[in-house]
Amino acid sequence: MIADIVVKNISQLITLEGENRPRVGKEMMEIGLIENGILAIKDGVIKYVGQGELPSNIQMDNDTQIIDGKGKTVTPGLVDPHTHLVHGGSRENELDMKLKGAKYLDILKAGGGIHSTVKSTKGASFEELYKKAEKSLNTMLEFGMTTVEAKSGYGLDTETELKQLRVAKKLNENHPADIVSTFLGAHAIPTEYKGNVDEFVDIVVNDMMPKVQEEKLADFCDVFCEEGVFTVEQTKKILNAAKKYGMKSKLHADEIEPLGGAELSADVEAISADHLVAASEKGMEMMAEKGVIADLLPGTSFNLGMGKFANARRMIELGVPVALSTDYNPGSCPTENIQFIMTLASLRMKMTPEEVITAVTINSACSIGRQEEIGSIAVGKKADLAIFDSPNISYIIYHFGINHIDKVIKNGQLVVDNGKIINV
Ligand code: NIG
Ligand code: FE
């Protein structure tokens, strides 16, 4: 076999080898590190992973692209399982309110926050939404993310929810990065349904969901289960209905108030429960028992000035699989920089560099059900790689706020070089 691409002399090749399932407890420390690593790619697939030289059955010719990995760290392409990628407008106007002490849920209650982005998203054309999301996705790819989940939730009416999901679908078709879509019709209560939430829930379930399914626009369904937004009961109703439409459950759970979202995620056997800053001990225990992935979003705690982060250490101790996400959105976390999130996870939630890497690769792939194709560097998996201009993973976390990516390979194609997109 003649390889298309060979990456050799890799200072630290982080394979995450092992079973394609969420890693828990001490397993999160086992990252499959190979020093002086080498790997070969053919037809978009990883064909060899090892140390030193290639075996005799894998050759190189003049067309083989050879990449020198000296001084570099190579990881699986990073996976972001929680973003609000497609939306209109921005909310820098909230900065001043925040500095004066306004709280996230108070701004929402007063008709700002998510409602303000709903207005901008309704007012934006398909092309405008596409262009804006594409720009963010380019940035994400440059930061090493090769697969990104994208939620709807800034329509709160059928037409706009579908518009957002169609934008994500088209981006997935056209962009080198892969997008996995989540329907989040229950992201806020539209002002006109304030006194009549059950009627809105009915629209989400009986009008939006069948249309989302008809066009196969989403693999997952999410709900913002939070004080003053959707109750545990309403969330349960929505997620159970989504199952009938073939969508697996995700939740914005216990982000601000301890409402019982973690417990509910175990109850409905969600694939993930996200945020969990206020999750109870009991809720975390229940998640561990049911294998619900905790998708933690420390950028949101940071940006909202919550003074509190999710208890990642306790979750890892209890055996809850932990993943990490940007939560990229225009309100609570306007950043595409997953590497900064990795730093926050380590410095603020005390996750080790090994746990952080596990959380942004194999565990995040599991959080969107893609662990058979991505999330580790193994023979037969998609050739999605992040090549960092860093001698080891600790350096990426320690030297914070910048982009450490040198190259990104997506489906066996070089798509980022010198930290900048090519071929798009
Ligand atoms: O994950 N909390 C709900 N949803 C987003 C924020 C959305 C927004 O503020 O626009 C989150 O934090
Ligand atoms: Fe979110």
Coordinates of C-alpha atoms and ligand atoms in Angstrom, one line a residue:
M1 CA 0.0 0.0 0.0
I2 CA 1.3 3.5 -0.9
A3 CA 0.3 6.1 1.8
D4 CA -1.3 9.4 0.8
I5 CA 0.1 11.2 4.0
V6 CA 2.7 10.1 6.5
V7 CA 3.3 12.0 9.7
K8 CA 6.6 10.9 11.3
N9 CA 9.0 11.8 14.1
I10 CA 6.0 12.9 16.2
S11 CA 7.3 14.1 19.6
Q12 CA 4.0 13.2 21.3
L13 CA 1.4 11.1 19.4
I14 CA -1.7 11.0 21.6
T15 CA -3.8 8.1 20.2
L16 CA -6.5 7.6 22.9
E17 CA -6.3 4.0 21.9
G18 CA -8.8 1.6 23.5
E19 CA -12.4 0.7 23.3
N20 CA -14.8 3.1 21.5
R21 CA -16.7 4.0 24.6
P22 CA -16.7 6.8 27.2
R23 CA -13.6 6.7 29.4
V24 CA -14.3 7.1 33.2
G25 CA -12.3 7.6 36.4
K26 CA -8.7 6.7 36.0
E27 CA -9.2 5.6 32.4
M28 CA -9.3 9.4 31.6
M29 CA -5.6 9.4 32.4
E30 CA -4.8 6.7 29.8
I31 CA -4.2 8.7 26.6
G32 CA -2.2 6.2 24.6
L33 CA 0.9 8.3 24.3
I34 CA 3.6 7.3 21.8
E35 CA 6.9 9.1 21.7
N36 CA 8.7 9.3 18.3
G37 CA 5.3 8.3 16.8
I38 CA 4.5 7.7 13.1
L39 CA 1.2 7.3 11.3
A40 CA 0.0 6.7 7.7
I41 CA -3.2 7.8 6.0
K42 CA -4.8 6.4 2.8
D43 CA -8.1 7.4 1.3
G44 CA -9.1 9.5 4.3
V45 CA -8.6 6.6 6.7
I46 CA -5.8 5.9 9.3
K47 CA -3.9 2.8 8.1
Y48 CA -1.0 2.6 10.6
V49 CA -0.2 4.0 14.0
G50 CA 3.1 3.2 15.7
Q51 CA 6.6 4.2 16.8
G52 CA 9.7 4.8 14.7
E53 CA 9.4 3.6 11.1
L54 CA 6.6 2.3 8.9
P55 CA 6.3 -1.5 8.5
S56 CA 7.4 -2.8 5.0
N57 CA 3.8 -3.2 3.7
I58 CA 3.2 0.6 3.9
Q59 CA 5.3 2.5 1.4
M60 CA 5.8 6.1 0.3
D61 CA 6.2 7.4 -3.3
N62 CA 6.7 10.9 -4.8
D63 CA 3.0 11.7 -4.3
T64 CA 3.1 10.9 -0.6
Q65 CA 2.8 14.0 1.6
I66 CA 5.4 13.7 4.4
I67 CA 4.8 15.8 7.5
D68 CA 7.6 16.1 10.1
G69 CA 6.2 15.9 13.6
K70 CA 9.4 16.9 15.4
G71 CA 8.6 19.1 18.3
K72 CA 4.9 18.6 17.7
T73 CA 2.0 17.0 19.6
V74 CA -0.6 15.1 17.5
T75 CA -4.0 14.4 18.8
P76 CA -7.3 13.1 17.3
G77 CA -9.2 16.0 15.6
L78 CA -10.9 17.8 18.5
V79 CA -14.7 17.3 18.9
D80 CA -17.0 20.0 20.3
P81 CA -20.3 18.4 21.3
H82 CA -22.1 21.6 22.4
T83 CA -22.3 24.8 20.4
H84 CA -25.0 27.2 19.3
L85 CA -23.1 27.8 16.0
V86 CA -26.0 29.1 13.8
H87 CA -27.5 32.4 15.0
G88 CA -27.9 36.0 14.0
G89 CA -26.4 39.1 15.7
S90 CA -24.3 39.5 18.8
R91 CA -24.9 40.8 22.3
E92 CA -21.9 43.0 23.3
N93 CA -24.6 45.4 24.6
E94 CA -25.0 43.0 27.6
L95 CA -21.4 43.6 28.7
D96 CA -22.2 46.9 30.4
M97 CA -25.3 45.4 32.1
K98 CA -23.1 42.5 33.3
L99 CA -20.5 44.8 34.7
K100 CA -23.2 46.7 36.6
G101 CA -24.2 43.4 38.2
A102 CA -27.1 42.2 36.0
K103 CA -27.6 38.4 36.2
Y104 CA -28.0 36.2 33.2
L105 CA -31.5 35.0 34.1
D106 CA -32.6 38.5 35.0
I107 CA -31.6 39.8 31.5
L108 CA -33.5 36.8 30.0
K109 CA -36.6 37.5 32.1
A110 CA -36.6 41.2 31.0
G111 CA -36.9 40.1 27.4
G112 CA -33.1 40.3 26.5
G113 CA -30.6 37.5 26.4
I114 CA -31.7 34.6 24.2
H115 CA -34.8 36.7 23.2
S116 CA -32.6 39.3 21.6
T117 CA -30.7 36.7 19.6
V118 CA -34.1 35.2 18.6
K119 CA -35.0 38.5 17.1
S120 CA -31.7 38.8 15.2
T121 CA -32.0 35.2 14.0
K122 CA -35.6 35.7 12.7
G123 CA -34.5 38.8 10.9
A124 CA -31.5 37.2 9.2
S125 CA -31.7 35.5 5.8
F126 CA -30.5 32.0 5.2
E127 CA -27.4 33.3 3.5
E128 CA -26.6 35.7 6.3
L129 CA -26.8 33.0 8.9
Y130 CA -24.8 30.7 6.7
K131 CA -22.0 33.2 6.2
K132 CA -21.8 34.0 9.9
A133 CA -21.8 30.4 11.0
E134 CA -19.2 29.5 8.3
K135 CA -16.8 32.1 9.6
S136 CA -17.1 30.7 13.1
L137 CA -16.7 27.2 11.8
N138 CA -13.5 28.2 10.0
T139 CA -12.2 29.6 13.3
M140 CA -13.1 26.4 15.1
L141 CA -11.3 24.3 12.4
E142 CA -8.2 26.5 12.8
F143 CA -8.3 25.8 16.6
G144 CA -8.2 22.0 15.8
M145 CA -11.9 21.1 15.9
T146 CA -12.9 18.7 13.1
T147 CA -16.4 17.8 14.3
V148 CA -18.8 20.2 15.9
E149 CA -22.3 19.8 17.3
A150 CA -24.7 22.7 16.4
K151 CA -28.0 23.5 18.1
S152 CA -31.1 25.4 16.9
G153 CA -33.0 27.3 19.5
Y154 CA -32.9 30.9 18.3
G155 CA -36.2 30.6 16.3
L156 CA -38.7 29.4 18.9
D157 CA -41.1 29.2 15.9
T158 CA -41.2 26.4 13.4
E159 CA -40.0 28.3 10.4
T160 CA -36.9 29.8 12.1
E161 CA -35.9 26.6 13.9
L162 CA -36.0 24.8 10.5
K163 CA -34.0 27.6 8.9
Q164 CA -31.2 27.3 11.5
L165 CA -31.1 23.5 11.1
R166 CA -31.0 23.8 7.3
V167 CA -28.1 26.2 7.5
A168 CA -26.2 23.6 9.7
K169 CA -27.1 20.9 7.2
K170 CA -25.8 22.8 4.2
L171 CA -22.6 23.8 6.1
N172 CA -22.1 20.1 6.9
E173 CA -22.3 19.4 3.2
N174 CA -20.0 22.2 2.1
H175 CA -17.5 22.7 4.9
P176 CA -14.5 20.4 5.6
A177 CA -15.6 20.2 9.3
D178 CA -18.4 17.8 10.2
I179 CA -21.5 19.1 11.9
V180 CA -23.9 17.1 14.0
S181 CA -27.2 18.8 14.6
T182 CA -29.4 19.1 17.7
F183 CA -33.0 20.4 17.8
L184 CA -33.4 22.9 20.7
G185 CA -36.8 24.3 20.0
A186 CA -37.3 24.6 23.8
H187 CA -34.5 27.0 24.5
A188 CA -36.6 29.8 25.9
I189 CA -40.3 30.6 26.4
P190 CA -41.4 33.0 23.6
T191 CA -42.7 36.2 25.2
E192 CA -46.2 35.6 23.7
Y193 CA -46.4 32.2 25.5
K194 CA -45.2 33.5 28.9
G195 CA -48.5 32.6 30.7
N196 CA -49.1 29.5 28.6
V197 CA -45.9 27.4 28.5
D198 CA -47.8 24.2 27.9
E199 CA -49.2 25.5 24.7
F200 CA -45.7 26.3 23.5
V201 CA -44.5 22.8 24.6
D202 CA -47.3 21.4 22.5
I203 CA -46.0 23.3 19.4
V204 CA -42.5 22.1 20.0
V205 CA -43.7 18.5 20.2
N206 CA -46.5 18.4 17.6
D207 CA -45.5 21.0 15.0
M208 CA -41.7 21.4 15.1
M209 CA -40.6 17.8 15.8
P210 CA -42.4 16.1 13.0
K211 CA -41.0 18.6 10.5
V212 CA -37.5 18.3 11.9
Q213 CA -37.8 14.5 11.5
E214 CA -39.3 14.7 8.0
E215 CA -36.2 16.6 6.7
K216 CA -33.8 14.5 8.9
L217 CA -32.5 17.7 10.3
A218 CA -31.3 16.6 13.8
D219 CA -29.9 13.6 15.6
F220 CA -30.5 15.0 19.1
C221 CA -33.0 17.0 21.0
D222 CA -32.0 19.4 23.8
V223 CA -34.0 21.5 26.3
F224 CA -33.0 24.4 28.5
C225 CA -34.2 23.0 31.8
E226 CA -33.7 25.9 34.2
E227 CA -35.5 28.1 36.7
G228 CA -37.9 30.4 34.9
V229 CA -37.4 28.5 31.6
F230 CA -38.5 24.8 31.2
T231 CA -39.4 22.8 34.3
V232 CA -38.2 19.2 34.9
E233 CA -41.7 17.9 33.9
Q234 CA -41.9 19.9 30.7
T235 CA -38.4 18.9 29.8
K236 CA -39.2 15.2 30.4
K237 CA -42.3 15.5 28.2
I238 CA -40.3 17.1 25.3
L239 CA -37.4 14.6 25.5
N240 CA -39.7 11.6 25.7
A241 CA -41.6 12.8 22.6
A242 CA -38.3 13.4 20.8
K243 CA -37.4 9.7 21.3
K244 CA -40.4 8.8 19.2
Y245 CA -39.0 10.9 16.4
G246 CA -35.6 9.1 16.7
M247 CA -33.8 11.9 18.5
K248 CA -31.6 11.1 21.5
S249 CA -31.8 13.4 24.5
K250 CA -29.4 16.1 25.6
L251 CA -30.1 18.7 28.3
H252 CA -29.0 22.1 29.5
A253 CA -29.0 20.8 33.1
D254 CA -28.4 22.6 36.4
E255 CA -26.6 25.4 34.7
I256 CA -27.5 28.0 37.2
E257 CA -30.0 26.6 39.7
P258 CA -30.1 23.1 41.1
L259 CA -33.4 22.1 39.5
G260 CA -32.8 18.3 39.2
G261 CA -31.5 18.3 35.6
A262 CA -28.8 15.8 36.4
E263 CA -31.3 13.4 38.0
L264 CA -33.6 13.9 35.0
S265 CA -30.8 13.1 32.5
A266 CA -30.4 9.7 34.2
D267 CA -34.1 9.2 34.3
V268 CA -34.6 9.7 30.5
E269 CA -31.2 8.0 29.8
A270 CA -29.9 11.0 28.0
I271 CA -26.6 10.7 26.0
S272 CA -25.3 13.8 27.8
A273 CA -26.3 16.4 30.4
D274 CA -24.5 19.7 29.9
H275 CA -23.3 22.5 32.2
L276 CA -24.1 20.9 35.6
V277 CA -22.5 23.7 37.6
A278 CA -25.3 23.3 40.2
A279 CA -25.7 19.6 39.9
S280 CA -26.4 17.7 43.2
E281 CA -24.4 14.8 44.5
K282 CA -27.4 12.5 44.0
G283 CA -27.7 13.7 40.4
M284 CA -24.1 13.0 39.7
E285 CA -24.3 9.5 41.2
M286 CA -27.4 8.8 39.1
M287 CA -25.5 9.9 36.0
A288 CA -22.6 7.6 36.8
E289 CA -24.9 4.7 37.2
K290 CA -26.6 5.3 33.8
G291 CA -23.4 6.3 32.0
V292 CA -24.7 9.8 31.1
I293 CA -21.9 11.9 29.8
A294 CA -21.3 15.2 31.7
D295 CA -20.5 17.8 29.1
L296 CA -18.8 20.6 31.0
L297 CA -18.6 24.2 29.7
P298 CA -16.3 26.2 31.9
G299 CA -16.2 29.1 29.4
T300 CA -19.7 29.9 30.4
S301 CA -18.9 30.0 34.2
F302 CA -16.0 32.2 33.3
N303 CA -17.9 34.6 31.0
L304 CA -21.0 34.9 33.3
G305 CA -18.7 35.5 36.3
M306 CA -20.5 32.8 38.1
G307 CA -17.7 32.3 40.6
K308 CA -18.4 28.6 40.4
F309 CA -17.5 25.8 38.0
A310 CA -18.9 22.4 37.6
N311 CA -17.4 19.9 40.0
A312 CA -15.4 17.9 37.5
R313 CA -13.2 16.2 40.1
R314 CA -16.2 14.8 42.0
M315 CA -17.7 13.6 38.7
I316 CA -14.5 11.8 37.7
E317 CA -14.3 10.3 41.1
L318 CA -17.8 9.0 40.9
G319 CA -17.2 7.5 37.4
V320 CA -19.2 10.0 35.4
P321 CA -17.6 10.3 31.9
V322 CA -16.6 13.9 31.4
A323 CA -16.5 15.8 28.0
L324 CA -15.7 19.5 27.4
S325 CA -17.3 22.0 25.0
T326 CA -17.0 25.6 24.1
D327 CA -20.8 26.2 24.3
Y328 CA -20.1 28.8 21.6
N329 CA -23.1 31.2 21.6
P330 CA -23.6 35.0 21.5
G331 CA -24.7 35.3 25.1
S332 CA -23.2 33.1 27.8
C333 CA -20.0 32.1 25.9
P334 CA -19.0 34.0 22.8
T335 CA -15.8 32.1 21.9
E336 CA -14.8 29.4 19.4
N337 CA -11.5 28.8 21.2
I338 CA -11.6 25.3 22.6
Q339 CA -7.9 25.6 23.6
F340 CA -8.9 28.3 26.1
I341 CA -11.7 26.1 27.4
M342 CA -9.1 23.4 27.9
T343 CA -7.0 25.8 30.0
L344 CA -10.1 26.8 32.1
A345 CA -10.9 23.1 32.6
S346 CA -7.5 22.5 34.0
L347 CA -6.9 25.6 36.0
R348 CA -10.5 26.1 37.3
M349 CA -11.8 22.6 37.5
K350 CA -8.5 20.9 38.3
M351 CA -8.6 18.5 35.4
T352 CA -5.2 17.1 34.5
P353 CA -3.9 17.6 30.9
E354 CA -4.6 13.9 30.2
E355 CA -8.2 14.2 31.5
V356 CA -8.7 17.3 29.4
I357 CA -7.4 15.6 26.2
T358 CA -9.7 12.6 26.8
A359 CA -12.6 15.0 27.4
V360 CA -12.2 16.8 24.0
T361 CA -11.6 13.7 21.9
I362 CA -13.0 10.3 22.7
N363 CA -15.5 11.4 25.4
S364 CA -16.8 14.2 23.3
A365 CA -17.1 11.9 20.3
C366 CA -19.2 9.6 22.5
S367 CA -21.3 12.6 23.6
I368 CA -22.5 12.9 19.9
G369 CA -22.6 9.1 19.2
R370 CA -19.7 9.2 16.8
Q371 CA -17.1 7.2 18.7
E372 CA -16.9 4.4 16.0
E373 CA -15.5 6.9 13.4
I374 CA -13.7 9.6 15.4
G375 CA -12.3 10.5 18.8
S376 CA -9.1 8.4 18.7
I377 CA -6.2 7.7 16.3
A378 CA -6.7 4.1 15.4
V379 CA -6.4 2.0 12.3
G380 CA -9.7 2.2 10.4
K381 CA -10.9 5.5 11.9
K382 CA -11.3 8.7 10.0
A383 CA -8.0 10.5 9.4
D384 CA -9.0 13.6 11.5
L385 CA -5.9 15.0 13.2
A386 CA -4.9 18.1 15.1
I387 CA -1.2 18.8 14.9
F388 CA 0.0 21.3 17.6
D389 CA 3.2 23.3 17.5
S390 CA 3.7 22.2 21.1
P391 CA 6.2 19.7 22.5
N392 CA 3.5 18.1 24.8
I393 CA -0.1 18.5 25.9
S394 CA 0.7 20.4 29.1
Y395 CA 2.2 23.2 27.0
I396 CA -1.0 23.7 25.1
I397 CA -2.9 24.2 28.4
Y398 CA -0.2 26.2 30.1
H399 CA 0.5 28.8 27.4
F400 CA -3.1 30.0 27.2
G401 CA -5.2 32.2 25.0
I402 CA -3.4 31.6 21.8
N403 CA -3.8 29.1 19.0
H404 CA -1.2 26.3 19.1
I405 CA -2.4 24.6 16.0
D406 CA 0.1 24.1 13.2
K407 CA -1.9 21.8 10.9
V408 CA -5.3 20.1 10.8
I409 CA -6.0 17.0 8.7
K410 CA -9.7 16.3 8.0
N411 CA -10.8 13.1 6.2
G412 CA -7.2 12.6 5.1
Q413 CA -6.9 16.2 3.6
L414 CA -4.6 18.9 4.9
V415 CA -7.2 21.7 5.6
V416 CA -5.2 24.0 8.0
D417 CA -1.5 24.8 7.6
N418 CA 0.5 27.2 9.7
G419 CA -2.6 27.7 11.7
K420 CA -4.6 29.0 8.8
I421 CA -7.3 27.4 6.6
I422 CA -6.4 26.2 3.1
N423 CA -8.6 24.4 0.6
V424 CA -11.9 25.7 1.9
Ligands
NIG1 O1 -25.7 27.1 27.0 N1 -28.4 28.5 28.7 C1 -28.9 28.3 27.6 N2 -28.3 28.3 26.4 C2 -27.0 28.8 26.2 C3 -26.9 30.3 26.2 C4 -27.7 30.9 25.1 C5 -27.6 32.4 25.0 O2 -27.4 33.1 26.0 O3 -27.8 32.9 23.9 C6 -26.0 28.2 27.2 O4 -25.5 28.9 28.1
FE2 FE -25.6 25.8 25.5

